[in-house]
Protein backbone atom coordinates (compact mmCIF):
# COMPACT_ATOMS: atom_id res chain seq x y z
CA UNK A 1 -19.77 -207.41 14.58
CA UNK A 2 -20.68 -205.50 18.00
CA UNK A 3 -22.35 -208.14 19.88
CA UNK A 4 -23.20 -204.86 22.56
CA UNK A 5 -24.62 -202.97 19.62
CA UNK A 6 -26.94 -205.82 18.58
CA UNK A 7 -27.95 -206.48 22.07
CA UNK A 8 -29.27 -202.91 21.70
CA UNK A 9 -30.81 -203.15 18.65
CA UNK A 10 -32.53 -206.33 19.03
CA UNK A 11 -34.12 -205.65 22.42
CA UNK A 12 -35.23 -201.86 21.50
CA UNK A 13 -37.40 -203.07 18.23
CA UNK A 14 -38.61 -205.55 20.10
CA UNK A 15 -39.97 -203.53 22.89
CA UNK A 16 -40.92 -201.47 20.40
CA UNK A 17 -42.59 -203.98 18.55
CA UNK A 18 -44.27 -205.98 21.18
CA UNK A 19 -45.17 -209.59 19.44
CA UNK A 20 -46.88 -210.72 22.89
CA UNK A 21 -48.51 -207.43 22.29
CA UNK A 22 -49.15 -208.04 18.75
CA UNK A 23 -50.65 -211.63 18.85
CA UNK A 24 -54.43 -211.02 19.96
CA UNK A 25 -54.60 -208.32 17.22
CA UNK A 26 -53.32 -210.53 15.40
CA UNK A 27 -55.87 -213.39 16.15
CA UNK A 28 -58.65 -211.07 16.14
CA UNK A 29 -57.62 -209.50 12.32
CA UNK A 30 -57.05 -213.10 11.03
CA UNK A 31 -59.39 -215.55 13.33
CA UNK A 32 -61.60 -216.01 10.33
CA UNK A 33 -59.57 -217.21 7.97
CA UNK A 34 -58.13 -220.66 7.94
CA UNK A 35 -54.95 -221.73 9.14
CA UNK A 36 -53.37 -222.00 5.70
CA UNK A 37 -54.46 -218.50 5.33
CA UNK A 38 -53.40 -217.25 8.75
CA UNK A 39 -49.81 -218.29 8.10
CA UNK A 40 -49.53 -216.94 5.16
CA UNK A 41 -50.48 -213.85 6.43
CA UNK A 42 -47.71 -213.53 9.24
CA UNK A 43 -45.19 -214.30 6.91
CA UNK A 44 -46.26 -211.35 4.69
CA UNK A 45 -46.72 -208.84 6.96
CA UNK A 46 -43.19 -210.26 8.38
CA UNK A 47 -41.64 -210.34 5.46
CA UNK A 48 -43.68 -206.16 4.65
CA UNK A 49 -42.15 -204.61 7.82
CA UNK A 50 -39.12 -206.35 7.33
CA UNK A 51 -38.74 -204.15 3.96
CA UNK A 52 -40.17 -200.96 5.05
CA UNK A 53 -37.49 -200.80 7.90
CA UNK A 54 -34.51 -201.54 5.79
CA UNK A 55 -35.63 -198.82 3.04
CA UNK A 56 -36.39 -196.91 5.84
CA UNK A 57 -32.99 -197.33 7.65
CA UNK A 58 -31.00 -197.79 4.05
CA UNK A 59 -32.80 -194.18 2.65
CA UNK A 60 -35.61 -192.63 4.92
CA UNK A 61 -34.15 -189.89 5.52
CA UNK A 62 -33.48 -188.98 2.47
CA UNK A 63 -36.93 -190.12 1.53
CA UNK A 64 -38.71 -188.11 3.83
CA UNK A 65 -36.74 -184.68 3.15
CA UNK A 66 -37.11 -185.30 -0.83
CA UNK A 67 -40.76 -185.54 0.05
CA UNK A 68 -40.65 -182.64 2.59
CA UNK A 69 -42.43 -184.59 5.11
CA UNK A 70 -41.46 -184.54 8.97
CA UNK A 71 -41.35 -187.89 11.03
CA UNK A 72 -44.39 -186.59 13.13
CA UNK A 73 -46.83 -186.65 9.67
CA UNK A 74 -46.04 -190.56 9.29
CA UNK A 75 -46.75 -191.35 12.45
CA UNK A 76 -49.75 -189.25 12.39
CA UNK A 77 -50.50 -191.37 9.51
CA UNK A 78 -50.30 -194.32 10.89
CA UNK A 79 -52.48 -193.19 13.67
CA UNK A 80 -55.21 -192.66 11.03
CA UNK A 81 -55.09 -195.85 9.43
CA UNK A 82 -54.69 -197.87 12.60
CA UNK A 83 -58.02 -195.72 13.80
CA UNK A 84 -60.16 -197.33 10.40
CA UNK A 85 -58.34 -201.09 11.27
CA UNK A 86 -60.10 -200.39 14.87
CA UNK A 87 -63.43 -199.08 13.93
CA UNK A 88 -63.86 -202.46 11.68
CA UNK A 89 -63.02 -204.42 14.93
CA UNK A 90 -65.06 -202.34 17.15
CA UNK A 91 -67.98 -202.45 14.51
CA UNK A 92 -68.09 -206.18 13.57
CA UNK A 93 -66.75 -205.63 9.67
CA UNK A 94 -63.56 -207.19 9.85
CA UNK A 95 -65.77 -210.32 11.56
CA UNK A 96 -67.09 -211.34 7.69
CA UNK A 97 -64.88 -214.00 5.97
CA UNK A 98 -65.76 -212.97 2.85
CA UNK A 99 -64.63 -209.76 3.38
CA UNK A 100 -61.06 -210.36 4.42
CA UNK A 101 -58.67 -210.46 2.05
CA UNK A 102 -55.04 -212.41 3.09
CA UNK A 103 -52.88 -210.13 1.41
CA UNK A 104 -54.62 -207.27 1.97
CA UNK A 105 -54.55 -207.92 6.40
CA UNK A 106 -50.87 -208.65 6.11
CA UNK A 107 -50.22 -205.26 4.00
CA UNK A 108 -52.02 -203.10 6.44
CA UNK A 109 -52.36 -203.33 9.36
CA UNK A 110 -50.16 -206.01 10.05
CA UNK A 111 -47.16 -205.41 8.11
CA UNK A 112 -47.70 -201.52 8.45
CA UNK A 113 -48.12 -199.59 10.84
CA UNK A 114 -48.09 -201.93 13.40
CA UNK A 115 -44.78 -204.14 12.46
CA UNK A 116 -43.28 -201.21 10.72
CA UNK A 117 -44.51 -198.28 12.44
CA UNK A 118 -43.00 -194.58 13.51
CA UNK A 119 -41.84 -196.39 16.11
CA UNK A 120 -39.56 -199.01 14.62
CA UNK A 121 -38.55 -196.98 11.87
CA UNK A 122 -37.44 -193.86 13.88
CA UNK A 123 -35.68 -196.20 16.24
CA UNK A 124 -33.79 -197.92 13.41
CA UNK A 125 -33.26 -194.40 11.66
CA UNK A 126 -31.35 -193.41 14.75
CA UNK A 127 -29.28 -196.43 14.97
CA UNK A 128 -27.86 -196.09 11.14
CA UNK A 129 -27.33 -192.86 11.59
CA UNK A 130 -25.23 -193.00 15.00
CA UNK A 131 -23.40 -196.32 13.21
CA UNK A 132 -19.56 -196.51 12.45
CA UNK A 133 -17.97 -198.78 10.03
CA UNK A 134 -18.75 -201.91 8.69
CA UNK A 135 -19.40 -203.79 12.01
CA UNK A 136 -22.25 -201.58 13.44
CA UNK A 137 -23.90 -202.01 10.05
CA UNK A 138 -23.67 -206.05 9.95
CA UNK A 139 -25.26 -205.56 14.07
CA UNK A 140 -27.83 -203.59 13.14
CA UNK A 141 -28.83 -205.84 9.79
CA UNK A 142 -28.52 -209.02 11.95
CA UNK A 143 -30.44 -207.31 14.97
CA UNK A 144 -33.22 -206.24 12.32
CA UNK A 145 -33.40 -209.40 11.02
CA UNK A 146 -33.66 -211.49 14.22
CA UNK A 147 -36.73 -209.84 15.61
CA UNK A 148 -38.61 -209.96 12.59
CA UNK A 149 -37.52 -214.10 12.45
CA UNK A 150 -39.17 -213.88 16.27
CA UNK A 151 -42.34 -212.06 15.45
CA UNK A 152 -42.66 -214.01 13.10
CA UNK A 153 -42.11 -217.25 15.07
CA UNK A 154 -44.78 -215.59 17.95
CA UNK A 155 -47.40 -215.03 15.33
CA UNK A 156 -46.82 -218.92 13.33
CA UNK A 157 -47.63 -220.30 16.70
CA UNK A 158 -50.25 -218.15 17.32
CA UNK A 159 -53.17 -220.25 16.01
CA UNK A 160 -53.06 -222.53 18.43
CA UNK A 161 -54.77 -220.27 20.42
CA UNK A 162 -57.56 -220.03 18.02
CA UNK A 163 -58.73 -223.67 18.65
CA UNK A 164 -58.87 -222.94 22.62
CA UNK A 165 -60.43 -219.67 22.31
CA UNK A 166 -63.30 -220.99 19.50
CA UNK A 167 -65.96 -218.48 17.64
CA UNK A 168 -67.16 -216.62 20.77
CA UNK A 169 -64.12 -215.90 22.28
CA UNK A 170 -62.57 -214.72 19.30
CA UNK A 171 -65.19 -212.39 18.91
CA UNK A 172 -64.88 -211.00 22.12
CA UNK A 173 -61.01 -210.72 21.61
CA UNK A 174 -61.45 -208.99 18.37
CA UNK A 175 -63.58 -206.11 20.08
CA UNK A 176 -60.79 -205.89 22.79
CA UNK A 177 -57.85 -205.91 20.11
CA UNK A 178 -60.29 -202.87 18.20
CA UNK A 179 -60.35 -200.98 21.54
CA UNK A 180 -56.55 -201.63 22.06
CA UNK A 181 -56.00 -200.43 18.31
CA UNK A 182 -57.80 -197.35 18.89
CA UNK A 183 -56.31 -196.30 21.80
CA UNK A 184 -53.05 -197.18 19.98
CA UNK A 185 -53.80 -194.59 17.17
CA UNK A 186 -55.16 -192.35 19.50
CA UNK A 187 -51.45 -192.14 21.27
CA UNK A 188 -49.62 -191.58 17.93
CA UNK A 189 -51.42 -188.65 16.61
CA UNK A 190 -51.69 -187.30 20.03
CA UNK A 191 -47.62 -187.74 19.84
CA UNK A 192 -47.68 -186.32 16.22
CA UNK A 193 -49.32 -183.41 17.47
CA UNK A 194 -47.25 -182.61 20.49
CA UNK A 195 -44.04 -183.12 18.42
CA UNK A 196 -45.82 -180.58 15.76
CA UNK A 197 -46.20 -177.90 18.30
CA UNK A 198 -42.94 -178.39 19.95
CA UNK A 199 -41.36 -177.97 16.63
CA UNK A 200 -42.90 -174.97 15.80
CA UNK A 201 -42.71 -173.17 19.41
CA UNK A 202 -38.88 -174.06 18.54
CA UNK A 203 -38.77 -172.37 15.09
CA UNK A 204 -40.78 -169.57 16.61
C-alpha cells in the first residue's frame, strides 16, 4: 500500500470534511434529542457518507454520464438542500423534538451533503481515477475509511458538549450553525454557477 498516497488521501477529505467544523452543526441539528438518539445518529450519517463516497468513487462517473448530469448540478444540489437544513435552524423548526426524526437528521443533512458532499466526492473521484494498481486502490479504501472512523469518533464525543452548553446555549449555537449552513450553500451554488458558465464560455 502507498503510505504517501494515503497520507494524501486521508488529510484532503478531511480538510475537506472538517469534523471540528462539523460538530456545532452537528450539536445544533441533534441537541434535542437524547444521547441514545444522538449517537445513533452519527453513526448513520457516518456510516451514509461512508457509502455515497465509495459508490461514488467505485461508479460516479459512470453514474453521472448515464444520467447526463455534470458535477456542478450535484453540488448545486446540495447547495439547495443545505439552504432548507439552514432556514429550519435560522427559523426555530428544527428546535421541536417532536419534529426531529433520528434517521431522517443522519440521512440529510448529516450524512449528505455535508459528510458526502461535491466536495468529498469530486476529491475521491479524482483520486480513483489518477490510481494505479492494486496498492493505490487498498490507500485510497483505507484513507476513506479512516476519516470517516475519525468523524465519527469527533461527533460520538460530541455530546459532552451538550451538558456544558445546556438549553440556551444550544439554541444560540443552532442559529449560528443555520447562518454557517447558509452561507455554506450559498458558496456551492455560487461555485455551481461559476463552473456552469466557465463550461459553457469553453464550449462556446
Amino acid at each position: 500500500m502507498d503510505l504517501k498516497l494515503f497520507g494524501e488521501v486521508f488529510v484532503t477529505l478531511l480538510v475537506i470534511v472538517d469534523p471540528p467544523g462539523m460538530m456545532p452543526i452537528f450539536l445544533a441539528l441533534t441537541g434535542p434529542l437524547t444521547a441514545r438518539d444522538r449517537n445513533r445518529a452519527a453513526w448513520q450519517a457516518v456510516a451514509l457518507a461512508l457509502g455515497v463516497i465509495v459508490i461514488f468513487a467505485v461508479a460516479g462517473q459512470t453514474l453521472l454520464d448515464y444520467l447526463h448530469v455534470d458535477l456542478p448540478a450535484l453540488q448545486a444540489a446540495g447547495g439547495l438542500l443545505l439552504v432548507l437544513v439552514a432556514l429550519e435552524l435560522l427559523t426555530g423548526k428544527a428546535d421541536d423534538p417532536s419534529q426531529q426524526v433520528t434517521s431522517n437528521i443522519a440521512l440529510v443533512p448529516l450524512g449528505t451533503p455535508l459528510l458526502a458532499g461535491p466536495g468529498a466526492i469530486v476529491a475521491t473521484m479524482l483520486f480513483v481515477q489518477q490510481a494505479d494498481g492494486l496498492g493505490d486502490h487498498s490507500a485510497i479504501a483505507a484513507a476513506i475509511v479512516a476519516v470517516m472512523i475519525t468523524v465519527w469518533v469527533v461527533l460520538r464525543f460530541s455530546g459532552g458538549i451538550v451538558k456544558i452548553l445546556r438549553p440556551g446555549g444550544i439554541e444560540v449555537l443552532t442559529r449560528i450553525a443555520g447562518l454557517l449552513l447558509a452561507a455554506i450553500a450559498v458558496q456551492l451554488i455560487a461555485d455551481a454557477v461559476a463552473a456552469f458558465v466557465t463550461q459553457y464560455v469553453n464550449m462556446a
